[in-house]
Short mmCIF file of C-alpha atoms in Angstrom, two decimals:
data_model
loop_
_atom_site.label_atom_id
_atom_site.label_comp_id
_atom_site.label_asym_id
_atom_site.label_seq_id
_atom_site.Cartn_x
_atom_site.Cartn_y
_atom_site.Cartn_z
CA MET A 1 -11.36 -22.64 -17.76
CA PRO A 2 -14.69 -23.31 -16.03
CA ARG A 3 -13.82 -21.05 -13.08
CA MET A 4 -13.30 -18.14 -15.47
CA GLU A 5 -16.80 -18.61 -16.85
CA SER A 6 -18.23 -18.93 -13.34
CA VAL A 7 -16.54 -15.74 -12.13
CA SER A 8 -17.55 -13.83 -15.23
CA GLU A 9 -21.15 -14.93 -14.74
CA SER A 10 -21.06 -13.79 -11.10
CA LEU A 11 -19.64 -10.41 -12.09
CA ASP A 12 -22.23 -10.05 -14.85
CA ALA A 13 -24.91 -10.73 -12.24
CA LEU A 14 -23.58 -7.82 -10.16
CA VAL A 15 -23.75 -5.64 -13.27
CA ASP A 16 -27.31 -6.74 -14.00
CA ALA A 17 -28.30 -6.02 -10.39
CA GLY A 18 -26.95 -2.45 -10.66
CA ARG A 19 -24.20 -3.10 -8.09
CA LEU A 20 -21.27 -2.94 -10.52
CA THR A 21 -20.78 -0.61 -13.47
CA GLY A 22 -18.05 -2.51 -15.26
CA TYR A 23 -15.12 -4.90 -14.87
CA VAL A 24 -12.28 -6.77 -16.53
CA CYS A 25 -10.99 -9.96 -14.94
CA GLY A 26 -8.20 -12.25 -16.00
CA VAL A 27 -5.94 -15.17 -15.21
CA ARG A 28 -2.41 -15.94 -16.36
CA GLN A 29 -0.57 -19.24 -16.07
CA GLY A 30 2.29 -20.76 -18.02
CA GLY A 31 2.67 -17.61 -20.12
CA ARG A 32 -0.97 -17.68 -21.29
CA THR A 33 -3.51 -15.02 -20.35
CA ARG A 34 -7.28 -15.19 -20.53
CA LEU A 35 -9.54 -12.15 -20.04
CA ALA A 36 -13.23 -11.41 -19.67
CA ALA A 37 -15.03 -8.06 -19.55
CA GLY A 38 -18.52 -6.94 -18.71
CA GLY A 39 -20.61 -3.90 -17.97
CA ALA A 40 -19.97 -0.42 -19.32
CA ARG A 41 -17.23 2.20 -19.46
CA SER A 42 -19.59 4.59 -17.67
CA VAL A 43 -23.17 4.63 -16.47
CA ASP A 44 -25.28 4.23 -19.63
CA GLY A 45 -22.06 4.25 -21.67
CA PRO A 46 -20.63 1.82 -24.25
CA ALA A 47 -19.46 -1.66 -23.35
CA LEU A 48 -16.21 -1.98 -21.44
CA GLU A 49 -13.48 -3.77 -23.40
CA PRO A 50 -10.77 -6.19 -22.16
CA ASP A 51 -8.00 -3.73 -23.08
CA THR A 52 -9.42 -0.93 -20.90
CA VAL A 53 -6.76 0.94 -18.92
CA PHE A 54 -7.61 1.32 -15.21
CA PRO A 55 -6.17 3.58 -12.51
CA LEU A 56 -4.39 1.23 -10.11
CA SER A 57 -4.27 3.25 -6.90
CA SER A 58 -2.50 1.04 -4.32
CA ASN A 59 -1.98 -1.78 -6.81
CA THR A 60 1.01 0.29 -7.89
CA LYS A 61 2.90 -0.77 -4.74
CA PRO A 62 3.89 -4.30 -5.87
CA VAL A 63 5.30 -2.76 -9.06
CA GLY A 64 7.42 -0.47 -6.90
CA GLY A 65 8.57 -3.45 -4.88
CA VAL A 66 9.75 -5.34 -7.95
CA LEU A 67 11.54 -2.24 -9.24
CA ALA A 68 13.30 -1.63 -5.92
CA MET A 69 14.44 -5.24 -5.63
CA ARG A 70 15.78 -5.11 -9.17
CA LEU A 71 17.95 -2.11 -8.24
CA VAL A 72 19.12 -3.97 -5.12
CA GLU A 73 20.00 -6.93 -7.34
CA LEU A 74 22.02 -4.62 -9.60
CA GLY A 75 23.91 -3.21 -6.60
CA VAL A 76 22.55 0.31 -6.99
CA LEU A 77 21.24 0.17 -3.41
CA GLY A 78 21.68 -2.12 -0.42
CA ILE A 79 18.52 -3.24 1.31
CA ASP A 80 19.85 -2.09 4.69
CA ASP A 81 21.39 1.16 3.43
CA PRO A 82 20.31 4.33 5.26
CA VAL A 83 18.11 6.39 2.95
CA ALA A 84 19.71 9.64 4.15
CA THR A 85 22.57 9.07 1.69
CA HIS A 86 20.17 10.12 -1.05
CA LEU A 87 17.41 11.72 1.03
CA PRO A 88 19.13 14.20 3.38
CA GLU A 89 15.69 15.54 4.31
CA LEU A 90 15.34 12.36 6.39
CA ALA A 91 18.84 12.37 7.92
CA ASP A 92 17.87 13.31 11.48
CA PRO A 93 14.21 12.44 11.98
CA ARG A 94 12.33 13.23 15.15
CA VAL A 95 9.63 10.90 16.45
CA LEU A 96 6.41 11.78 18.26
CA ALA A 97 6.68 11.22 21.99
CA ASP A 98 3.00 10.21 21.87
CA PRO A 99 1.67 8.89 18.52
CA GLY A 100 -1.59 10.79 18.98
CA GLY A 101 -0.06 13.80 20.68
CA PRO A 102 1.09 17.26 19.56
CA ILE A 103 3.67 17.37 16.80
CA ASP A 104 6.05 19.58 18.79
CA ARG A 105 6.59 16.90 21.47
CA THR A 106 9.23 14.62 19.97
CA VAL A 107 12.21 12.44 20.76
CA PRO A 108 15.20 11.54 18.56
CA ALA A 109 14.97 8.58 16.22
CA GLU A 110 16.76 5.57 17.68
CA ARG A 111 18.11 4.42 14.31
CA PRO A 112 18.31 5.69 10.73
CA ILE A 113 15.58 4.96 8.20
CA THR A 114 16.74 2.27 5.76
CA LEU A 115 15.56 1.01 2.42
CA ARG A 116 14.25 -2.11 4.15
CA HIS A 117 12.04 0.10 6.32
CA LEU A 118 10.56 1.75 3.21
CA LEU A 119 9.99 -1.59 1.50
CA THR A 120 8.15 -3.07 4.48
CA MET A 121 6.20 0.04 5.61
CA THR A 122 8.16 0.22 8.87
CA ALA A 123 9.88 3.59 8.31
CA GLY A 124 7.70 5.38 10.87
CA PHE A 125 5.51 7.47 8.57
CA GLY A 126 2.14 6.72 6.96
CA TRP A 127 -1.48 6.61 8.12
CA ALA A 128 -1.10 8.46 11.42
CA GLY A 129 -4.56 7.94 12.89
CA GLU A 130 -7.78 9.75 12.02
CA GLY A 131 -8.00 13.14 13.68
CA SER A 132 -4.48 13.11 15.14
CA PRO A 133 -2.40 16.32 15.01
CA LEU A 134 0.16 14.61 12.76
CA ALA A 135 -2.50 13.41 10.34
CA GLY A 136 -3.85 16.96 10.19
CA ALA A 137 -0.40 18.39 9.54
CA MET A 138 0.26 15.87 6.76
CA SER A 139 -3.07 16.69 5.16
CA GLU A 140 -2.44 20.43 5.40
CA ARG A 141 0.92 20.01 3.67
CA GLN A 142 -0.67 17.68 1.07
CA VAL A 143 1.65 14.79 1.91
CA GLY A 144 -0.94 12.59 3.62
CA PRO A 145 -1.83 9.13 2.30
CA GLY A 146 -4.55 8.96 -0.34
CA PRO A 147 -5.60 7.31 -3.59
CA TYR A 148 -3.77 9.78 -5.84
CA ALA A 149 -0.19 10.97 -6.30
CA PRO A 150 1.00 14.01 -4.30
CA PRO A 151 0.23 17.25 -6.16
CA MET A 152 3.82 18.53 -6.15
CA ALA A 153 7.32 17.76 -7.40
CA PRO A 154 9.31 15.07 -5.55
CA ASP A 155 11.79 17.47 -3.97
CA GLU A 156 8.99 19.60 -2.55
CA TYR A 157 7.23 16.49 -1.29
CA LEU A 158 10.34 15.39 0.65
CA ARG A 159 10.83 18.91 1.98
CA GLN A 160 7.26 19.04 3.30
CA LEU A 161 7.39 15.52 4.72
CA GLY A 162 10.85 15.91 6.20
CA VAL A 163 9.93 18.76 8.54
CA LEU A 164 7.25 16.64 10.21
CA PRO A 165 8.00 14.10 12.94
CA LEU A 166 7.63 10.37 12.46
CA ALA A 167 4.65 8.68 14.08
CA ASP A 168 6.80 5.79 15.29
CA GLN A 169 10.42 4.76 15.60
CA PRO A 170 11.96 3.40 12.38
CA GLY A 171 11.75 -0.38 12.38
CA HIS A 172 9.28 -0.55 15.26
CA GLY A 173 5.70 -0.19 14.03
CA TRP A 174 3.88 -0.55 10.70
CA LEU A 175 2.27 2.43 8.98
CA TYR A 176 0.75 2.18 5.53
CA HIS A 177 1.36 4.00 2.26
CA THR A 178 3.80 6.91 2.67
CA SER A 179 6.92 4.71 2.50
CA SER A 180 6.04 3.85 -1.10
CA ASP A 181 6.06 7.49 -2.19
CA VAL A 182 9.37 8.08 -0.42
CA LEU A 183 10.68 4.93 -2.11
CA GLY A 184 10.08 6.43 -5.53
CA VAL A 185 12.01 9.57 -4.67
CA LEU A 186 14.88 7.45 -3.35
CA LEU A 187 15.10 5.27 -6.45
CA ALA A 188 15.08 8.30 -8.74
CA ARG A 189 17.80 10.13 -6.81
CA ALA A 190 19.97 7.02 -6.49
CA THR A 191 19.93 6.42 -10.25
CA GLY A 192 19.58 9.92 -11.68
CA ALA A 193 16.59 8.70 -13.71
CA SER A 194 12.90 9.42 -13.35
CA VAL A 195 10.64 6.77 -11.86
CA SER A 196 8.89 6.36 -15.20
CA GLN A 197 12.24 5.78 -16.91
CA LEU A 198 13.14 3.16 -14.30
CA VAL A 199 9.80 1.36 -14.66
CA ALA A 200 10.25 1.30 -18.44
CA GLU A 201 13.89 0.16 -18.36
CA HIS A 202 13.57 -2.55 -15.75
CA LEU A 203 9.97 -3.74 -16.05
CA THR A 204 7.67 -2.80 -18.89
CA GLU A 205 10.19 -2.87 -21.74
CA PRO A 206 11.81 -6.21 -20.75
CA LEU A 207 8.32 -7.69 -20.34
CA GLY A 208 7.08 -6.21 -23.62
CA LEU A 209 4.30 -4.20 -21.99
CA ALA A 210 2.80 -1.12 -23.63
CA ASP A 211 -0.14 -0.24 -21.39
CA CYS A 212 1.29 0.19 -17.88
CA GLY A 213 2.54 3.68 -17.05
CA PHE A 214 2.03 6.96 -15.26
CA SER A 215 -0.18 8.44 -17.97
CA ALA A 216 -2.75 6.95 -20.32
CA ASP A 217 -4.96 7.72 -23.29
CA PRO A 218 -8.18 9.02 -21.69
CA GLY A 219 -10.11 7.37 -24.51
CA ARG A 220 -9.05 3.96 -23.17
CA MET A 221 -9.95 4.67 -19.55
CA PRO A 222 -13.38 4.14 -17.99
CA THR A 223 -15.19 6.54 -15.73
CA SER A 224 -14.37 5.56 -12.16
CA TYR A 225 -17.02 6.02 -9.49
CA GLY A 226 -17.15 6.56 -5.74
CA MET A 227 -20.00 7.18 -3.34
CA GLY A 228 -21.26 10.73 -3.04
CA PRO A 229 -22.50 12.24 0.23
CA ASP A 230 -26.05 11.63 -0.95
CA GLY A 231 -25.42 7.89 -1.26
CA GLU A 232 -25.41 8.04 -5.05
CA LEU A 233 -22.58 7.23 -7.44
CA ARG A 234 -20.33 10.16 -8.26
CA ALA A 235 -17.79 10.25 -11.08
CA LEU A 236 -14.16 10.60 -10.02
CA ASP A 237 -11.62 12.61 -12.00
CA THR A 238 -9.29 9.68 -12.64
CA ARG A 239 -9.13 10.18 -16.40
CA ASP A 240 -8.12 13.82 -15.97
CA ARG A 241 -5.34 12.75 -13.61
CA PHE A 242 -3.82 10.35 -16.13
CA ASP A 243 -4.16 12.30 -19.38
CA HIS A 244 -0.73 13.93 -18.90
CA PRO A 245 2.54 13.00 -17.16
CA PRO A 246 2.24 13.77 -13.44
CA ARG A 247 4.48 16.07 -11.42
CA PHE A 248 5.01 13.21 -8.96
CA GLU A 249 5.43 9.69 -10.33
CA SER A 250 4.03 7.79 -7.38
CA LEU A 251 4.99 4.21 -6.54
CA ALA A 252 2.23 4.26 -3.94
CA CYS A 253 -0.71 4.86 -6.26
CA GLY A 254 0.33 6.51 -9.54
CA LEU A 255 0.20 3.87 -12.26
CA ALA A 256 -2.51 2.90 -14.72
CA SER A 257 -2.62 -0.45 -16.50
CA THR A 258 -4.64 -2.99 -18.39
CA VAL A 259 -5.41 -6.25 -16.62
CA SER A 260 -3.23 -8.09 -19.14
CA ASP A 261 -0.13 -5.98 -18.41
CA TYR A 262 -0.69 -6.18 -14.68
CA LEU A 263 -0.91 -9.97 -14.82
CA ALA A 264 2.44 -10.05 -16.60
CA ILE A 265 3.97 -8.04 -13.76
CA LEU A 266 2.39 -10.33 -11.17
CA ASP A 267 4.00 -13.22 -13.04
CA VAL A 268 7.39 -11.86 -11.93
CA LEU A 269 6.44 -12.78 -8.35
CA ILE A 270 6.49 -16.49 -9.23
CA ASP A 271 10.20 -16.91 -9.99
CA GLY A 272 11.36 -13.55 -11.35
CA GLY A 273 11.62 -14.63 -14.96
CA THR A 274 13.86 -12.29 -16.96
CA VAL A 275 13.25 -9.36 -14.62
CA LEU A 276 14.37 -10.41 -11.14
CA GLY A 277 16.45 -13.20 -9.62
CA ALA A 278 14.64 -15.91 -7.68
CA GLU A 279 16.48 -15.02 -4.45
CA HIS A 280 15.13 -11.49 -4.53
CA VAL A 281 11.63 -12.71 -5.41
CA ASP A 282 11.79 -14.95 -2.34
CA THR A 283 12.75 -11.96 -0.18
CA MET A 284 9.95 -9.91 -1.65
CA THR A 285 7.32 -12.57 -1.05
CA THR A 286 8.37 -13.59 2.48
CA ASP A 287 6.70 -12.02 5.51
CA GLN A 288 9.10 -9.42 6.90
CA LEU A 289 7.07 -8.30 9.93
CA THR A 290 7.51 -8.87 13.64
CA PRO A 291 4.44 -9.92 15.66
CA HIS A 292 4.10 -6.31 16.89
CA GLN A 293 4.19 -4.94 13.33
CA ARG A 294 1.74 -7.59 12.15
CA ALA A 295 -0.67 -6.52 14.89
CA ALA A 296 -0.25 -2.87 13.86
CA ALA A 297 -1.13 -3.80 10.27
CA GLU A 298 -4.31 -5.62 11.28
CA GLY A 299 -7.29 -4.28 9.37
CA ILE A 300 -5.17 -3.38 6.34
CA ILE A 301 -3.62 -6.77 5.72
CA GLY A 302 -5.90 -9.78 6.10
CA PRO A 303 -6.25 -11.90 9.24
CA GLY A 304 -3.26 -14.19 9.69
CA CYS A 305 -1.38 -12.47 6.87
CA GLY A 306 2.01 -10.80 6.81
CA TYR A 307 3.71 -8.23 4.62
CA GLY A 308 6.77 -8.68 2.45
CA VAL A 309 8.24 -6.12 0.05
CA GLN A 310 5.20 -4.03 -0.95
CA VAL A 311 2.92 -7.10 -1.05
CA GLU A 312 0.62 -8.87 1.35
CA VAL A 313 1.82 -12.39 2.14
CA ARG A 314 -1.02 -14.80 2.88
CA PRO A 315 -0.62 -18.04 4.87
CA ASP A 316 -1.27 -20.19 1.78
CA GLY A 317 1.61 -18.67 -0.18
CA VAL A 318 -0.57 -16.30 -2.20
CA VAL A 319 0.85 -12.76 -2.52
CA GLY A 320 -0.42 -9.51 -4.00
CA TRP A 321 -2.41 -6.40 -3.16
CA ALA A 322 -5.59 -4.42 -3.83
CA GLY A 323 -6.31 -0.79 -4.64
CA GLY A 324 -8.92 1.53 -3.18
CA LEU A 325 -10.24 2.48 -6.63
CA GLY A 326 -11.49 -1.07 -7.12
CA THR A 327 -8.66 -3.21 -8.46
CA ILE A 328 -7.05 -6.36 -7.07
CA GLY A 329 -4.30 -8.75 -8.18
CA TYR A 330 -2.73 -11.80 -6.52
CA VAL A 331 -0.50 -14.72 -7.51
CA ASP A 332 -0.28 -18.23 -6.14
CA ARG A 333 3.44 -18.96 -6.18
CA HIS A 334 2.86 -22.69 -5.73
CA THR A 335 0.71 -23.13 -8.83
CA GLY A 336 2.11 -20.22 -10.85
CA ARG A 337 -1.38 -18.86 -11.40
CA CYS A 338 -2.01 -15.10 -11.39
CA ALA A 339 -5.45 -13.50 -11.15
CA ALA A 340 -6.77 -9.95 -11.28
CA VAL A 341 -10.14 -8.23 -11.13
CA PHE A 342 -10.35 -4.55 -12.06
CA THR A 343 -13.59 -2.62 -11.58
CA THR A 344 -14.76 0.89 -12.29
CA GLN A 345 -15.74 1.76 -8.74
CA SER A 346 -14.03 2.36 -5.40
CA TYR A 347 -14.25 0.20 -2.30
CA ASP A 348 -16.92 2.39 -0.70
CA VAL A 349 -19.46 1.52 -3.41
CA PRO A 350 -21.73 -1.42 -2.48
CA GLY A 351 -20.93 -4.30 -4.77
CA THR A 352 -17.24 -3.52 -5.26
CA GLU A 353 -16.00 -5.75 -2.47
CA ASP A 354 -18.12 -8.65 -3.72
CA ALA A 355 -16.62 -8.19 -7.17
CA LEU A 356 -13.04 -8.08 -5.90
CA ASP A 357 -13.54 -11.16 -3.72
CA SER A 358 -14.00 -13.18 -6.90
CA VAL A 359 -10.23 -13.05 -7.40
CA TRP A 360 -9.88 -15.92 -4.93
CA GLU A 361 -12.04 -18.20 -7.08
CA LEU A 362 -9.92 -17.30 -10.10
CA LEU A 363 -6.81 -18.43 -8.22
CA ARG A 364 -8.17 -21.90 -7.40
#
């Protein structure tokens, strides 16, 4: 695969220039996977290997989408079911009268929150605007969006979130992230199983995957880096977060995986394979947004793109997502080619975005 060599050489050049610490990239097509790795597990550390396990951050969301659609397919949930059946904390939501206004000025919700709203980020909660009173209240209660799982048990998370108003009416706007964490709580309550048990039963075990989960061997994880206030790289505590099962198994940002396992999950988005029926894959990979919602998502999804079930839907039929800790994975449904680039550094580090952009060359 000449493109694989070309991309690997470009990524190695970023490593040599000091703009990238380490990476694994890969492509999968027709059931065959090819990987390349470069750089180091940490600054001045040993070489990074192809089977390195990375924290996925937001790349967890497509996994949650596949899992949810599988449970819809099995009849456990209906896509337009109100979530209050299993999440009574969200039975009578209030909505901010002014999205940037005080949290005690609210109006009733015009309709119940449904599973479809969670799947498409249109439930009314999520990124509420920097500096807004609601964003401050979410942060204070530790239920605000971020790159890591909430630091509490699911029931406490829903209790804390449920006493706050929504930023927008259910089904009206588009707000990123929080719906995916609520989705995990819903799926667990609806089935009586933990999210990790559901992921294993419906995804990783049927696909024969051993390295995608909510905890990981720290010895197989790299040091992840972000930018410090002094403009220098600073090590993040990602390995510490994954060396034990979490209190909250987050479908927004809580999984870790190898590139190989993640490519196998992306492969489901082609035709479903043994995991999901083609009809439900089509639903998942079709833009679900109104023009108003698409405009609200601008800056998070790409220009001209839409959003399906926990995945960005691009005009050329390519679907997938990226994570703030420096990972990206997309699939071209027309060619059946999946591609992923995982790095050891977050988006705010110069060089990371250049590295992740190489995924598009891998898809060609």
